[in-house]
């Protein structure tokens, strides 16, 4: 009896020892094998996957709203830091918009989910109501904020949250109790988000089994193409946007990337911007000659708000989902996609599983079902490694650019002439 219990307990013990990303990848593989082997039984697992999708839907709106209000009300004071911070946020917004555009461009060319559209898809392909310019602008401010929540209008929720956050800051001391409430409620909502994301392996297993039982190996090939899109778009973004921006500032791109190769290697292997922060700050201050107080202020800020890699990842995943459901996007849809990615990514900063949350918000803004998300989450670790490295490179890039604009001591780096590095 004891040997039998030991055999049964061993897989459970191994499962508990795995990291979250390892559990998700294993769940995707096991789900695929189960779907291939037991096609008729895989149908019974779909409700479990639907529960996971419903959980994501449930948390998206309140999380984005509370995160944006909390972020705006928690910005520190100080004239210089405020000026530096505002300049950094402008750089963040520009690079994130360019990142989303590059991600969309590469994904549209490759079409990673092409061929997956199927009569028996996870849901029927939605009929998108393509947005006109006039209605898009006029509908940014909600006439009824509660209806914006109910209807799932993520852009209206973001605008309302931003306006409320600004009003709370301007209200001064009288608004302190409300600000404290939002700060505390943020922790609760983040904890709820973490709880939902902790069920990802089980939701991924269920929907992976069901999807692979329906579509077979075509799904695997599409996921490989999605990984290719993310990696190619990230490399293009670092070469064109970061490299071009550095050259405009008189900084040698190859020398820059050579000096930050250590934090980039940590970012890629750990998939954690937070884990890279100590090294990033030290390298930026000592190697790039950025004043330490600016590096210590902007790099943590960038780790939370400057998510270029995430913008690329989510844009590629959204095109994948559109391919999956056989939906054709128009110019106005792409503009909505870019704006929603940038605003939502900044709003969901620091959220556990923020990629999934942002994906859900972006796909909802276009009227796309969320059934493709568990497939994307299954290869999230591989994509997350590259997007984190792109995020960290973007943080150091933005910090260096802003420090240069502040006419701080970046000249030592600008004039560097490392062996083997050319203009």
Coordinates of C-alpha atoms in Angstrom, one line a residue:
X1 CA 0.0 0.0 0.0
X2 CA 2.8 2.4 0.9
X3 CA 4.7 1.9 -2.4
X4 CA 1.4 2.6 -4.3
X5 CA 0.8 5.8 -2.3
X6 CA 4.4 6.8 -2.9
X7 CA 4.0 6.4 -6.6
X8 CA 0.8 8.4 -6.6
X9 CA 2.3 11.1 -4.4
X10 CA 5.5 11.6 -6.4
X11 CA 4.0 13.3 -9.5
X12 CA 2.1 15.7 -7.1
X13 CA 5.3 16.5 -5.3
X14 CA 7.1 17.1 -8.6
X15 CA 4.3 19.3 -9.8
X16 CA 4.4 21.4 -6.7
X17 CA 8.2 21.9 -7.1
X18 CA 7.8 23.3 -10.6
X19 CA 7.7 27.0 -11.2
X20 CA 4.5 28.6 -12.5
X21 CA 5.8 29.0 -16.1
X22 CA 7.0 25.4 -16.1
X23 CA 3.6 24.2 -14.9
X24 CA 1.9 26.1 -17.8
X25 CA 4.3 24.7 -20.4
X26 CA 3.8 21.2 -19.0
X27 CA 0.0 21.7 -19.0
X28 CA 0.1 22.8 -22.6
X29 CA 2.1 19.7 -23.6
X30 CA 0.0 17.3 -21.5
X31 CA -3.2 18.9 -22.7
X32 CA -2.1 18.4 -26.3
X33 CA -1.2 14.8 -25.8
X34 CA -4.6 14.2 -24.0
X35 CA -6.4 15.9 -26.9
X36 CA -4.7 13.7 -29.5
X37 CA -5.2 10.5 -27.5
X38 CA -8.7 11.0 -26.2
X39 CA -10.5 13.2 -28.7
X40 CA -14.0 12.4 -27.6
X41 CA -13.2 12.9 -23.9
X42 CA -11.5 16.3 -24.4
X43 CA -14.9 17.9 -25.0
X44 CA -15.7 17.4 -21.3
X45 CA -12.7 19.5 -20.2
X46 CA -13.8 22.6 -22.1
X47 CA -16.0 24.0 -19.2
X48 CA -12.9 24.0 -17.0
X49 CA -11.1 26.1 -19.5
X50 CA -14.1 28.4 -19.9
X51 CA -14.0 29.0 -16.1
X52 CA -10.4 30.3 -16.5
X53 CA -11.5 32.6 -19.4
X54 CA -14.4 33.9 -17.4
X55 CA -12.1 34.7 -14.5
X56 CA -9.9 36.8 -16.8
X57 CA -12.9 38.6 -18.1
X58 CA -14.1 39.2 -14.6
X59 CA -10.9 40.9 -13.4
X60 CA -9.9 42.9 -16.5
X61 CA -12.1 46.0 -16.1
X62 CA -11.7 46.6 -12.3
X63 CA -8.0 45.9 -12.4
X64 CA -7.3 48.3 -15.3
X65 CA -9.4 51.0 -13.6
X66 CA -8.0 50.7 -10.1
X67 CA -4.4 50.3 -11.4
X68 CA -4.6 53.6 -13.4
X69 CA -6.2 55.6 -10.6
X70 CA -3.6 54.3 -8.2
X71 CA -0.7 54.9 -10.5
X72 CA -1.6 58.5 -11.1
X73 CA -2.3 59.3 -7.4
X74 CA 1.0 57.7 -6.3
X75 CA 3.3 59.8 -8.5
X76 CA 5.8 61.6 -6.2
X77 CA 6.5 65.3 -6.0
X78 CA 9.7 67.2 -6.6
X79 CA 10.2 69.6 -9.5
X80 CA 13.2 68.0 -11.0
X81 CA 12.0 64.5 -10.6
X82 CA 8.6 65.5 -12.0
X83 CA 10.2 67.0 -15.0
X84 CA 12.5 64.0 -15.6
X85 CA 9.6 61.7 -15.0
X86 CA 7.3 63.5 -17.5
X87 CA 10.0 63.4 -20.1
X88 CA 10.6 59.7 -19.5
X89 CA 6.8 59.0 -19.8
X90 CA 6.8 60.8 -23.2
X91 CA 9.7 58.6 -24.3
X92 CA 7.9 55.5 -22.9
X93 CA 4.7 56.4 -24.8
X94 CA 6.5 57.0 -28.1
X95 CA 8.6 53.8 -28.0
X96 CA 5.6 51.7 -26.9
X97 CA 3.5 53.0 -29.8
X98 CA 6.3 52.2 -32.2
X99 CA 6.7 48.8 -30.6
X100 CA 3.0 48.0 -31.0
X101 CA 3.2 49.1 -34.6
X102 CA 6.2 46.9 -35.3
X103 CA 4.6 44.0 -33.6
X104 CA 1.4 44.4 -35.7
X105 CA 3.4 44.9 -38.9
X106 CA 5.4 41.7 -38.5
X107 CA 2.4 39.7 -37.3
X108 CA 0.3 40.9 -40.3
X109 CA 3.0 39.8 -42.6
X110 CA 3.5 36.4 -41.0
X111 CA -0.1 35.8 -40.0
X112 CA 0.7 33.3 -37.2
X113 CA -2.8 32.1 -36.7
X114 CA -3.7 31.7 -40.3
X115 CA -5.3 28.4 -41.1
X116 CA -6.7 27.9 -37.6
X117 CA -10.1 29.6 -38.4
X118 CA -12.6 26.7 -38.2
X119 CA -16.3 26.3 -38.3
X120 CA -16.1 24.7 -34.9
X121 CA -13.9 27.4 -33.3
X122 CA -14.0 28.1 -29.6
X123 CA -16.7 30.6 -30.4
X124 CA -18.3 31.9 -33.5
X125 CA -16.2 34.5 -35.2
X126 CA -17.5 37.9 -34.1
X127 CA -18.8 40.6 -36.4
X128 CA -16.6 43.6 -35.6
X129 CA -18.3 47.0 -35.8
X130 CA -15.5 49.0 -37.5
X131 CA -15.0 52.3 -35.8
X132 CA -15.4 55.7 -37.6
X133 CA -13.0 58.5 -36.7
X134 CA -15.7 60.8 -35.4
X135 CA -17.4 58.3 -33.2
X136 CA -14.0 57.0 -31.9
X137 CA -13.1 60.5 -30.7
X138 CA -16.5 61.4 -29.3
X139 CA -16.8 58.2 -27.4
X140 CA -13.5 58.4 -25.6
X141 CA -15.2 60.1 -22.6
X142 CA -18.1 58.0 -21.3
X143 CA -21.5 59.6 -20.9
X144 CA -22.1 56.9 -18.2
X145 CA -19.0 55.4 -16.6
X146 CA -21.0 52.5 -15.1
X147 CA -22.3 51.6 -18.6
X148 CA -18.6 51.7 -19.8
X149 CA -17.9 49.0 -17.3
X150 CA -20.9 46.9 -18.1
X151 CA -20.4 47.2 -21.9
X152 CA -16.7 46.3 -21.5
X153 CA -15.5 49.6 -23.2
X154 CA -11.9 49.5 -22.0
X155 CA -10.9 52.8 -23.6
X156 CA -13.7 54.7 -21.9
X157 CA -12.8 53.0 -18.6
X158 CA -9.1 54.1 -19.0
X159 CA -10.1 57.7 -19.8
X160 CA -12.4 57.8 -16.8
X161 CA -9.8 56.4 -14.5
X162 CA -7.2 58.9 -15.8
X163 CA -9.5 61.8 -15.2
X164 CA -10.4 60.6 -11.8
X165 CA -6.8 60.1 -10.8
X166 CA -5.9 63.7 -12.0
X167 CA -8.9 65.1 -10.1
X168 CA -7.8 63.3 -6.9
X169 CA -4.3 64.7 -7.1
X170 CA -5.6 68.2 -7.6
X171 CA -8.0 67.9 -4.7
X172 CA -5.1 67.9 -2.2
X173 CA -5.4 66.8 1.4
X174 CA -9.2 66.5 1.3
X175 CA -8.9 63.6 -1.2
X176 CA -6.4 61.7 1.0
X177 CA -8.9 59.2 2.4
X178 CA -10.1 58.4 -1.1
X179 CA -6.5 58.0 -2.4
X180 CA -5.7 55.7 0.5
X181 CA -8.8 53.6 -0.3
X182 CA -7.7 53.2 -3.9
X183 CA -4.1 52.3 -2.8
X184 CA -5.4 49.7 -0.4
X185 CA -8.0 48.4 -2.9
X186 CA -5.2 48.1 -5.5
X187 CA -3.5 45.4 -3.4
X188 CA -6.8 43.5 -3.1
X189 CA -7.4 43.5 -6.8
X190 CA -3.9 42.5 -7.6
X191 CA -4.2 39.6 -5.1
X192 CA -7.4 38.6 -6.9
X193 CA -5.6 38.8 -10.2
X194 CA -2.8 36.6 -8.9
X195 CA -5.3 34.1 -7.6
X196 CA -7.0 33.8 -11.0
X197 CA -3.6 33.5 -12.8
X198 CA -2.6 30.7 -10.4
X199 CA -5.3 28.6 -12.1
X200 CA -3.7 29.1 -15.5
X201 CA -2.1 25.6 -15.7
X202 CA -5.5 23.9 -15.3
X203 CA -7.3 26.2 -17.7
X204 CA -4.5 25.8 -20.2
X205 CA -4.6 22.0 -19.9
X206 CA -8.3 21.9 -20.4
X207 CA -8.5 24.2 -23.4
X208 CA -5.3 22.8 -24.9
X209 CA -6.8 19.3 -24.8
X210 CA -10.0 20.6 -26.4
X211 CA -8.3 22.7 -29.1
X212 CA -5.7 20.1 -30.1
X213 CA -8.5 17.5 -30.3
X214 CA -10.2 19.8 -32.8
X215 CA -7.3 21.2 -34.9
X216 CA -4.4 18.8 -34.5
X217 CA -0.8 19.8 -35.3
X218 CA -1.8 23.0 -37.1
X219 CA -2.0 24.7 -33.7
X220 CA 1.6 23.8 -32.8
X221 CA 2.8 25.2 -36.1
X222 CA 0.9 28.4 -35.5
X223 CA 2.4 28.8 -32.0
X224 CA 5.9 28.4 -33.4
X225 CA 5.1 31.1 -35.9
X226 CA 3.9 33.3 -33.0
X227 CA 7.2 32.9 -31.2
X228 CA 9.0 33.8 -34.4
X229 CA 6.9 36.9 -34.8
X230 CA 7.7 38.1 -31.2
X231 CA 11.4 37.5 -31.5
X232 CA 11.7 39.1 -34.9
X233 CA 9.7 42.1 -33.9
X234 CA 11.6 42.6 -30.7
X235 CA 15.0 42.4 -32.5
X236 CA 13.7 44.9 -35.1
X237 CA 12.5 47.2 -32.4
X238 CA 15.8 47.2 -30.6
X239 CA 17.7 47.8 -33.8
X240 CA 15.5 50.4 -35.4
X241 CA 13.9 52.3 -32.5
X242 CA 16.6 52.0 -29.8
X243 CA 19.5 52.1 -32.3
X244 CA 18.1 55.0 -34.3
X245 CA 17.3 57.0 -31.1
X246 CA 20.8 56.4 -29.8
X247 CA 22.4 57.6 -33.0
X248 CA 20.2 60.7 -33.0
X249 CA 21.6 61.4 -29.5
X250 CA 25.2 60.9 -30.6
X251 CA 25.5 57.5 -28.9
X252 CA 27.0 54.5 -30.6
X253 CA 24.3 51.7 -30.5
X254 CA 26.7 48.8 -30.6
X255 CA 28.7 50.2 -27.7
X256 CA 25.5 50.8 -25.8
X257 CA 24.3 47.2 -26.2
X258 CA 27.7 45.9 -25.4
X259 CA 27.8 47.8 -22.1
X260 CA 24.4 46.6 -21.0
X261 CA 24.8 42.9 -22.1
X262 CA 25.0 41.7 -18.5
X263 CA 21.5 43.1 -17.4
X264 CA 20.1 41.9 -20.7
X265 CA 21.3 38.4 -20.1
X266 CA 19.8 38.4 -16.6
X267 CA 16.5 39.8 -18.0
X268 CA 16.4 37.0 -20.7
X269 CA 17.1 34.1 -18.3
X270 CA 15.0 35.3 -15.4
X271 CA 12.1 36.9 -17.3
X272 CA 12.0 39.4 -14.5
X273 CA 12.6 43.2 -14.9
X274 CA 12.5 43.5 -11.1
X275 CA 15.3 40.9 -10.7
X276 CA 17.4 42.9 -13.2
X277 CA 16.9 46.3 -11.5
X278 CA 20.0 46.3 -9.2
X279 CA 22.3 45.3 -12.1
X280 CA 20.6 47.7 -14.5
X281 CA 21.0 50.7 -12.1
X282 CA 24.7 49.9 -11.5
X283 CA 25.5 49.5 -15.1
X284 CA 23.6 52.6 -16.1
X285 CA 25.3 54.7 -13.5
X286 CA 28.9 53.3 -13.9
X287 CA 29.1 52.3 -17.5
X288 CA 26.8 54.8 -19.2
X289 CA 27.7 57.6 -16.8
X290 CA 24.1 58.5 -16.0
X291 CA 23.7 60.2 -12.6
X292 CA 22.8 57.6 -10.1
X293 CA 19.8 59.5 -8.7
X294 CA 18.2 59.6 -12.2
X295 CA 19.0 56.0 -12.8
X296 CA 17.5 55.0 -9.4
X297 CA 14.4 57.0 -10.2
X298 CA 13.8 56.2 -13.9
X299 CA 14.7 52.5 -14.1
X300 CA 12.1 51.4 -11.5
X301 CA 9.6 53.7 -13.2
X302 CA 10.4 52.2 -16.5
X303 CA 10.2 48.6 -15.2
X304 CA 6.6 49.4 -14.4
X305 CA 5.5 51.7 -17.3
X306 CA 7.9 51.2 -20.2
X307 CA 6.7 47.9 -21.5
X308 CA 7.9 47.8 -25.1
X309 CA 8.3 44.1 -25.2
X310 CA 4.9 43.6 -23.8
X311 CA 3.4 45.9 -26.5
X312 CA 5.0 43.7 -29.2
X313 CA 3.9 40.5 -27.5
X314 CA 0.3 41.6 -27.0
X315 CA 0.0 43.0 -30.5
X316 CA 1.3 39.8 -32.0
X317 CA -1.1 37.7 -29.8
X318 CA -4.1 39.8 -30.9
X319 CA -3.3 39.3 -34.6
X320 CA -3.0 35.6 -33.8
X321 CA -6.4 35.7 -32.2
X322 CA -7.9 37.6 -35.1
X323 CA -6.5 34.9 -37.4
X324 CA -7.8 32.2 -35.1
X325 CA -11.4 33.5 -35.4
X326 CA -11.1 34.5 -39.1
X327 CA -11.6 38.2 -38.3
X328 CA -10.2 40.9 -40.7
X329 CA -9.1 44.1 -39.0
X330 CA -9.3 47.5 -40.6
X331 CA -7.2 50.6 -40.1
X332 CA -9.4 52.0 -37.3
X333 CA -9.1 48.6 -35.5
X334 CA -5.3 48.8 -35.7
X335 CA -5.4 52.3 -34.3
X336 CA -7.6 51.2 -31.5
X337 CA -5.3 48.2 -30.9
X338 CA -2.2 50.4 -30.6
X339 CA -3.9 52.9 -28.2
X340 CA -5.4 50.2 -26.0
X341 CA -2.1 48.3 -25.8
X342 CA -0.2 51.4 -24.7
X343 CA -2.7 52.7 -22.2
X344 CA -3.6 49.3 -20.8
X345 CA 0.0 48.1 -20.5
X346 CA 0.8 51.3 -18.5
X347 CA -2.3 50.8 -16.4
X348 CA -1.6 47.1 -15.6
X349 CA 2.0 47.8 -14.5
X350 CA 3.2 45.5 -11.8
X351 CA 0.1 43.2 -12.1
X352 CA 0.9 39.4 -11.7
X353 CA 0.4 37.9 -15.2
X354 CA 0.0 41.4 -16.7
X355 CA 0.5 40.0 -20.2
X356 CA -2.7 37.9 -19.9
X357 CA -4.6 40.9 -18.4
X358 CA -3.5 43.3 -21.1
X359 CA -4.3 40.7 -23.8
X360 CA -7.8 40.3 -22.4
X361 CA -8.4 44.1 -22.3
X362 CA -7.0 44.6 -25.8
X363 CA -9.0 41.7 -27.4
X364 CA -12.1 42.9 -25.6
X365 CA -11.7 46.4 -27.0
X366 CA -11.9 44.8 -30.5
X367 CA -14.8 42.5 -29.7
X368 CA -12.6 39.4 -30.0
X369 CA -13.4 36.4 -27.8
X370 CA -10.7 35.4 -25.3
X371 CA -10.5 31.7 -26.2
X372 CA -7.2 32.0 -27.9
X373 CA -5.4 33.3 -24.8
X374 CA -4.8 29.9 -23.2
X375 CA -2.9 28.8 -26.3
X376 CA -0.7 31.9 -26.2
X377 CA -0.2 31.5 -22.5
X378 CA 1.1 28.0 -23.2
X379 CA 4.2 29.4 -24.9
X380 CA 4.3 32.5 -22.7
X381 CA 7.6 31.7 -21.1
X382 CA 9.5 31.6 -24.4
X383 CA 7.9 34.9 -25.4
X384 CA 8.3 36.4 -22.0
X385 CA 12.1 35.9 -22.0
X386 CA 12.4 38.0 -25.2
X387 CA 9.9 40.6 -24.2
X388 CA 11.5 41.1 -20.8
X389 CA 14.9 41.6 -22.4
X390 CA 13.3 44.2 -24.8
X391 CA 11.7 45.9 -21.8
X392 CA 14.9 46.2 -19.9
X393 CA 16.8 47.5 -22.9
X394 CA 14.1 50.1 -23.4
X395 CA 14.3 51.2 -19.7
X396 CA 18.1 51.8 -20.0
X397 CA 17.6 53.4 -23.4
X398 CA 14.9 55.8 -22.1
X399 CA 17.0 56.6 -19.0
X400 CA 20.1 57.4 -21.0
X401 CA 18.1 59.6 -23.5
X402 CA 16.3 61.6 -20.7
X403 CA 19.6 62.1 -18.8
X404 CA 21.2 63.4 -22.1
X405 CA 18.2 65.8 -22.5
X406 CA 18.8 67.0 -19.0
X407 CA 22.4 67.8 -20.0
X408 CA 23.7 65.4 -17.3
X409 CA 27.1 63.7 -17.6
X410 CA 26.6 61.2 -20.4
X411 CA 29.5 62.5 -22.5
X412 CA 31.9 59.8 -21.2
X413 CA 29.6 57.2 -22.7
X414 CA 28.9 59.2 -25.9
X415 CA 32.5 59.4 -26.7
X416 CA 33.3 55.8 -25.9
X417 CA 35.3 54.0 -28.6
X418 CA 35.2 50.4 -27.5
X419 CA 37.5 48.0 -29.4
X420 CA 35.7 46.3 -32.2
X421 CA 32.8 48.7 -32.0
X422 CA 32.2 50.9 -35.0
X423 CA 29.9 53.7 -35.9

